[in-house]
Short mmCIF file of C-alpha atoms in Angstrom, two decimals:
data_model
loop_
_atom_site.label_atom_id
_atom_site.label_comp_id
_atom_site.label_asym_id
_atom_site.label_seq_id
_atom_site.Cartn_x
_atom_site.Cartn_y
_atom_site.Cartn_z
CA MET A 31 -65.67 -43.31 -64.32
CA ALA A 32 -62.25 -44.11 -65.63
CA THR A 33 -61.01 -41.09 -67.68
CA GLU A 34 -58.09 -41.10 -69.74
CA LYS A 35 -56.42 -38.13 -71.21
CA ALA A 36 -55.16 -36.29 -74.74
CA ILE A 37 -52.99 -33.76 -75.31
CA LEU A 38 -52.99 -31.78 -78.41
CA ALA A 39 -51.76 -28.59 -79.78
CA GLY A 40 -53.29 -26.89 -82.92
CA GLY A 41 -52.90 -22.72 -82.42
CA CYS A 42 -54.08 -20.36 -79.85
CA PHE A 43 -55.23 -22.51 -76.94
CA TRP A 44 -58.58 -19.92 -76.58
CA GLY A 45 -60.41 -21.45 -79.53
CA MET A 46 -58.63 -25.17 -79.47
CA GLN A 47 -60.36 -25.56 -75.50
CA ASP A 48 -64.00 -23.45 -76.17
CA LEU A 49 -64.83 -26.22 -79.56
CA ILE A 50 -63.09 -29.20 -77.63
CA ARG A 51 -64.94 -28.46 -73.89
CA ARG A 52 -68.47 -28.92 -75.27
CA ARG A 53 -67.82 -32.26 -77.11
CA PRO A 54 -70.07 -34.77 -75.53
CA GLY A 55 -67.80 -37.40 -73.34
CA VAL A 56 -65.40 -34.72 -72.50
CA VAL A 57 -65.22 -34.62 -68.71
CA SER A 58 -62.63 -31.19 -67.98
CA THR A 59 -59.88 -29.38 -69.93
CA ARG A 60 -56.76 -27.10 -69.28
CA VAL A 61 -54.67 -25.42 -71.39
CA GLY A 62 -50.98 -24.80 -71.02
CA TYR A 63 -47.59 -25.11 -72.57
CA THR A 64 -45.81 -28.41 -73.43
CA GLY A 65 -43.32 -30.06 -75.95
CA GLY A 66 -40.24 -27.38 -75.28
CA GLU A 67 -37.10 -27.21 -72.95
CA VAL A 68 -38.68 -24.32 -70.37
CA ALA A 69 -39.45 -25.75 -66.95
CA ASN A 70 -42.43 -23.68 -65.67
CA ALA A 71 -43.35 -22.21 -68.47
CA THR A 72 -45.53 -19.30 -68.91
CA TYR A 73 -47.57 -16.96 -70.96
CA ARG A 74 -44.16 -15.05 -71.49
CA ASN A 75 -41.70 -17.26 -71.21
CA HIS A 76 -42.33 -20.50 -73.15
CA ARG A 77 -40.17 -20.40 -75.99
CA GLY A 78 -40.25 -23.65 -77.83
CA HIS A 79 -43.40 -24.94 -76.17
CA ALA A 80 -46.48 -25.15 -78.03
CA GLU A 81 -49.94 -24.07 -76.80
CA ALA A 82 -51.75 -27.24 -75.70
CA ILE A 83 -55.07 -28.69 -74.55
CA GLU A 84 -55.18 -31.37 -72.24
CA ILE A 85 -58.36 -33.23 -72.09
CA SER A 86 -59.89 -36.05 -69.99
CA PHE A 87 -62.56 -37.39 -71.81
CA ASP A 88 -64.90 -40.64 -70.57
CA PRO A 89 -63.92 -43.49 -72.78
CA ALA A 90 -67.38 -45.30 -72.52
CA LEU A 91 -68.86 -42.19 -74.17
CA THR A 92 -66.23 -40.84 -76.62
CA SER A 93 -62.79 -42.02 -78.11
CA TYR A 94 -59.06 -40.74 -78.73
CA ARG A 95 -59.99 -41.64 -82.44
CA ASP A 96 -63.22 -39.27 -82.57
CA LEU A 97 -61.38 -36.58 -80.79
CA LEU A 98 -58.62 -36.69 -83.53
CA GLU A 99 -61.19 -36.35 -85.93
CA PHE A 100 -62.49 -33.21 -84.42
CA PHE A 101 -59.08 -31.64 -84.02
CA PHE A 102 -58.59 -32.11 -87.35
CA GLN A 103 -61.88 -30.87 -88.29
CA ILE A 104 -61.16 -27.50 -86.49
CA HIS A 105 -57.44 -26.72 -87.20
CA ASP A 106 -55.89 -26.71 -90.51
CA PRO A 107 -53.02 -29.39 -90.05
CA THR A 108 -51.11 -28.41 -93.44
CA THR A 109 -50.00 -24.99 -91.97
CA LEU A 110 -46.26 -25.56 -90.68
CA ASN A 111 -46.00 -23.50 -87.51
CA ARG A 112 -49.18 -21.17 -88.06
CA GLN A 113 -52.62 -20.83 -87.55
CA GLY A 114 -54.96 -18.68 -89.54
CA ASN A 115 -52.95 -15.34 -89.31
CA ASP A 116 -50.88 -16.39 -85.94
CA ILE A 117 -47.61 -17.83 -86.58
CA GLY A 118 -44.53 -18.99 -84.70
CA ASP A 119 -43.91 -22.49 -82.83
CA SER A 120 -46.31 -21.94 -80.13
CA TYR A 121 -49.08 -22.59 -82.55
CA ARG A 122 -47.87 -25.63 -84.68
CA SER A 123 -50.27 -28.96 -84.85
CA ALA A 124 -48.98 -31.13 -82.85
CA ILE A 125 -49.76 -34.15 -80.88
CA PHE A 126 -48.71 -35.54 -77.90
CA TYR A 127 -49.18 -39.09 -76.93
CA GLU A 128 -49.70 -40.84 -73.22
CA THR A 129 -49.77 -44.39 -74.63
CA ASP A 130 -48.11 -46.84 -77.27
CA ASP A 131 -51.73 -47.47 -78.34
CA GLN A 132 -52.48 -43.24 -78.70
CA LYS A 133 -49.51 -42.96 -80.71
CA GLN A 134 -50.70 -45.73 -83.22
CA VAL A 135 -54.20 -44.23 -83.11
CA ALA A 136 -52.52 -40.48 -84.38
CA GLU A 137 -50.78 -42.17 -87.13
CA ASP A 138 -53.62 -44.10 -88.12
CA THR A 139 -55.57 -41.21 -88.28
CA ILE A 140 -53.32 -38.47 -89.84
CA ALA A 141 -52.86 -41.58 -92.55
CA ASP A 142 -56.66 -41.49 -93.23
CA VAL A 143 -56.16 -37.72 -93.29
CA GLU A 144 -53.77 -37.53 -95.92
CA ALA A 145 -55.35 -40.29 -97.95
CA SER A 146 -58.41 -38.62 -98.05
CA GLY A 147 -57.58 -35.44 -99.86
CA LEU A 148 -60.23 -33.85 -97.94
CA TRP A 149 -57.99 -31.10 -96.59
CA PRO A 150 -55.48 -28.58 -98.51
CA GLY A 151 -52.18 -30.03 -98.25
CA LYS A 152 -50.04 -32.35 -96.17
CA VAL A 153 -50.24 -32.70 -92.73
CA VAL A 154 -47.25 -31.45 -90.74
CA THR A 155 -48.89 -32.26 -87.40
CA GLU A 156 -46.16 -33.75 -85.05
CA VAL A 157 -46.84 -37.11 -83.05
CA THR A 158 -44.36 -36.64 -80.40
CA ALA A 159 -44.37 -38.59 -76.86
CA ALA A 160 -46.08 -36.64 -74.13
CA GLY A 161 -43.83 -34.60 -71.55
CA PRO A 162 -44.29 -32.31 -68.88
CA PHE A 163 -47.38 -30.11 -69.08
CA TRP A 164 -46.90 -26.57 -68.00
CA GLU A 165 -50.57 -25.58 -66.38
CA ALA A 166 -51.05 -21.75 -68.49
CA GLU A 167 -51.77 -18.63 -66.14
CA PRO A 168 -55.93 -18.84 -64.92
CA GLU A 169 -56.70 -15.88 -67.59
CA HIS A 170 -56.15 -18.14 -70.30
CA GLN A 171 -58.53 -21.27 -69.02
CA ASP A 172 -61.69 -20.69 -70.69
CA TYR A 173 -60.96 -17.84 -72.11
CA LEU A 174 -63.72 -17.92 -74.35
CA GLU A 175 -66.47 -18.80 -71.63
CA ARG A 176 -65.84 -15.59 -70.15
CA ILE A 177 -64.79 -13.49 -72.84
CA PRO A 178 -66.76 -14.70 -75.76
CA ASP A 179 -66.74 -12.13 -78.18
CA GLY A 180 -62.95 -12.71 -77.59
CA TYR A 181 -60.80 -13.48 -80.31
CA THR A 182 -60.22 -17.29 -81.70
CA CYS A 183 -58.80 -19.02 -85.22
CA HIS A 184 -61.16 -22.34 -84.80
CA PHE A 185 -63.77 -23.20 -86.27
CA PRO A 186 -65.15 -26.32 -87.78
CA ARG A 187 -64.82 -26.78 -90.95
CA PRO A 188 -67.77 -29.02 -92.59
CA ASP A 189 -65.47 -30.78 -95.63
CA TRP A 190 -63.09 -31.63 -93.40
CA LYS A 191 -64.87 -34.85 -92.19
CA LEU A 192 -63.26 -38.10 -92.60
CA PRO A 193 -65.71 -40.53 -93.94
CA ARG A 194 -66.75 -43.73 -91.83
CA ARG A 195 -64.70 -47.02 -92.99
CA SER A 196 -66.89 -50.17 -93.64
CA ARG A 197 -66.42 -52.71 -91.38
CA MET B 183 -34.17 -12.93 -80.68
CA PRO B 184 -36.85 -11.91 -84.16
CA ASP B 185 -37.08 -8.49 -85.42
CA LEU B 186 -40.39 -7.50 -84.23
CA THR B 187 -41.40 -4.87 -86.82
CA GLU B 188 -40.79 -7.33 -89.25
CA LEU B 189 -42.61 -10.08 -87.81
CA TRP B 190 -45.20 -7.81 -87.30
CA ASN B 191 -45.69 -6.96 -90.31
CA ALA B 192 -45.18 -9.90 -91.92
CA ALA B 193 -48.76 -11.33 -89.53
CA VAL B 194 -50.70 -8.82 -91.01
CA ASP B 195 -49.68 -9.22 -94.57
CA LEU B 196 -50.46 -12.67 -94.21
CA GLY B 197 -54.28 -12.00 -93.32
CA VAL B 198 -55.92 -12.20 -96.43
CA ASP B 199 -54.29 -15.62 -96.37
CA GLY B 200 -54.89 -16.79 -92.95
CA ASP B 201 -57.56 -20.11 -92.39
CA VAL B 202 -60.38 -17.96 -89.83
CA PRO B 203 -63.94 -18.24 -88.88
CA PRO B 204 -65.82 -16.40 -91.06
CA GLY B 205 -66.64 -12.77 -90.12
CA THR B 206 -62.95 -11.99 -89.07
CA PRO B 207 -61.46 -8.88 -89.99
CA VAL B 208 -58.44 -9.24 -92.57
CA GLY B 209 -55.13 -9.24 -90.95
CA THR B 210 -56.62 -10.28 -87.50
CA THR B 211 -54.20 -11.89 -85.33
CA LYS B 212 -54.54 -12.92 -81.77
CA LEU B 213 -51.24 -10.93 -80.92
CA SER B 214 -53.65 -7.80 -82.52
CA TYR B 215 -56.40 -8.50 -80.86
CA ALA B 216 -54.82 -9.13 -77.45
CA LEU B 217 -51.88 -7.36 -76.98
CA GLY B 218 -50.28 -5.80 -79.82
CA PRO B 219 -47.61 -5.87 -81.18
CA GLU B 220 -44.94 -4.86 -78.97
CA ASP B 221 -45.37 -7.99 -77.74
CA PHE B 222 -45.65 -10.29 -81.43
CA GLY B 223 -41.64 -11.59 -80.25
CA LEU B 224 -43.72 -13.47 -77.60
CA GLN B 225 -46.00 -15.60 -79.82
CA GLY B 226 -48.47 -14.85 -77.65
#
């Protein structure tokens, strides 16, 4: 099976991973730090990086666009450097594209989110070329699977769904 | 280095505005839950 990779940041990586790992077509996930300059980033030293998730998915079962639409449903892309009550650029909204195709899909999806008028404001999600991804420590991987009552600020908003396009 | 107390208080104050899952206590942040204010400057 040929898989593809997506790297997204939308706030605390615990909640992001817990919802995204359940999606059909998602083969595996891992959380980490990316988008900054610090090498060998860790939880206590990742200044400039965003908390992010790397998703391996089967393109025969889901698409990059589908993943982005879910991404925009479970986090608020309109709050700059903030998600829920968590504040700081660690919690920024960002899409780290791997290919020019992914960049185009990201920009198109953001344009559709903006045009829909369903979200509460202007999208502040960064669209940036993927760089080094520093895997987070084991205690941060699958955190909510191990600690089901643990903290999350992510949840799917019923109204934040893009309408299907007519072909 | 930011003023940790100021940042912490701002985060708590903002709790009423946060878009968080239903049932989440007002003012709950990742750091208040997981670490405590002394680590706020590390951005959890």
